[in-house]
Amino acid sequence: MDKQPRIYMLHRVLKNYDEKNYYYQRQTGISWKKFIELLDTIEKKGWKTKPISALAKGYTHNDVFITFDDGYRDNIGAFDELINRGMIATVYPVKDFVLDGFSPIDDMALHLMSTPNVPKDLSLSLLGGRLKRILRGITASRYRYLRQRLFGIDVDADSTHLFIQEHHLKLYNSQGIELGIHGCSHRAFTQLSPSELNKELTENYNWIRGLGCRESMSICFPHGKHNKKVIEQSQLFGLIHLGVDCETFYPSVLRRIHITEDYCG
């Protein structure tokens, strides 16, 4: 048995590759062509896709676990393709993103993509700098206040078709696509007080159960952020914990393989 299970981390599967697109620059988007290549590779190698909950019973070197973060609507086609191939994945939708159709980081990205001549330092700050770190820890209402104060932007970007809807999640869950906890607001768990974290986990857990999920629930930490206290509190809601594609000091948090447009595996 391998030391770590083979867990793929995806966010958005977009129709075509565009190097100017924020999601490709941030490496949270892959093209449809790349996605099909990934599935073809899985089939050629004889690997078996499994839901994250199956990890409770162990895994073999032939097992592969596909995960999708946040709940983007353009992944519907990817889910259909998986089901048509007899494959399984686990989705970690963010409750507020799905119900409100709004995400602070995505809103700022959409505004920047629709604005000509954006200063390079601002774009870099959103991709991996101070602005991104700030957006990881604030509520939507706080973000809107700061957006107006700092940039003079009063109106949300059009994100009508950005996130999947509840009825889609119920449908795909009934067809074998597993659902897991990824927070309500997508704020980093390490930046929340114990009471705030308990509220996030409780509301998210109950919401996922309401969508029809009956499996033992897993938790995917928003932005991969975790510490000892977060892990201990999260164990009350799910025993399988996922991080991102980086080393962790905690063996119980499983590392994932970040699937990007240039991934070769």
CSV table of N, CA and C in Angstrom, one decimal, residues 1 9 38 58 61 73 77 80 85 99 108 115 121 124 127 167 173 186 219 248 258 260:
chain,number,residue,atom,x,y,z
A,1,MET,N,0.8,-1.2,0.0
A,1,MET,CA,0.0,0.0,0.0
A,1,MET,C,0.9,1.3,0.0
A,9,MET,N,-7.1,16.8,-6.8
A,9,MET,CA,-7.8,18.0,-6.4
A,9,MET,C,-8.1,18.9,-7.6
A,38,LEU,N,-7.1,13.1,-18.3
A,38,LEU,CA,-7.0,12.6,-17.0
A,38,LEU,C,-7.8,11.3,-16.8
A,58,GLY,N,-9.6,1.6,4.0
A,58,GLY,CA,-8.3,1.5,3.4
A,58,GLY,C,-8.3,1.7,1.9
A,61,HIS,N,-2.9,0.6,-4.3
A,61,HIS,CA,-2.2,1.4,-5.3
A,61,HIS,C,-3.0,1.6,-6.5
A,73,ARG,N,-20.4,25.5,-11.1
A,73,ARG,CA,-21.5,24.9,-12.0
A,73,ARG,C,-20.9,24.3,-13.3
A,77,GLY,N,-20.9,19.1,-16.5
A,77,GLY,CA,-20.4,18.3,-17.6
A,77,GLY,C,-19.4,17.2,-17.2
A,80,ASP,N,-21.2,14.4,-15.4
A,80,ASP,CA,-21.9,13.6,-16.3
A,80,ASP,C,-20.9,12.6,-17.0
A,85,ARG,N,-18.9,7.0,-17.5
A,85,ARG,CA,-17.7,6.1,-17.5
A,85,ARG,C,-17.7,5.1,-16.4
A,99,LEU,N,-26.0,28.7,-2.1
A,99,LEU,CA,-27.3,29.3,-1.8
A,99,LEU,C,-27.3,30.8,-2.3
A,108,MET,N,-14.1,39.3,-6.8
A,108,MET,CA,-12.9,40.2,-7.1
A,108,MET,C,-12.2,39.8,-8.4
A,115,THR,N,-12.0,44.3,-16.2
A,115,THR,CA,-11.4,45.7,-16.1
A,115,THR,C,-10.1,45.8,-16.9
A,121,ASP,N,0.6,44.6,-9.9
A,121,ASP,CA,0.7,44.3,-8.5
A,121,ASP,C,-0.6,43.9,-7.8
A,124,LEU,N,-1.4,40.3,-9.0
A,124,LEU,CA,-0.5,39.3,-8.3
A,124,LEU,C,-0.9,39.2,-6.8
A,127,LEU,N,-3.8,36.8,-6.8
A,127,LEU,CA,-3.4,35.4,-7.2
A,127,LEU,C,-2.7,34.7,-6.0
A,167,HIS,N,-30.4,21.6,-6.3
A,167,HIS,CA,-31.1,20.4,-7.0
A,167,HIS,C,-30.1,19.6,-7.8
A,173,ASN,N,-25.7,13.4,-6.2
A,173,ASN,CA,-25.5,12.6,-5.0
A,173,ASN,C,-26.3,11.3,-5.1
A,186,HIS,N,-16.4,29.5,3.4
A,186,HIS,CA,-15.1,29.3,2.8
A,186,HIS,C,-14.0,30.1,3.5
A,219,ILE,N,-14.1,15.9,5.5
A,219,ILE,CA,-13.9,17.4,5.6
A,219,ILE,C,-12.7,17.8,4.8
A,248,THR,N,2.1,18.5,5.4
A,248,THR,CA,1.4,18.9,6.6
A,248,THR,C,2.1,18.2,7.8
A,258,HIS,N,-2.6,18.3,-6.9
A,258,HIS,CA,-3.2,19.4,-7.6
A,258,HIS,C,-3.2,19.2,-9.1
A,260,THR,N,-3.5,20.5,-12.6
A,260,THR,CA,-3.4,21.8,-13.4
A,260,THR,C,-3.3,21.4,-14.8
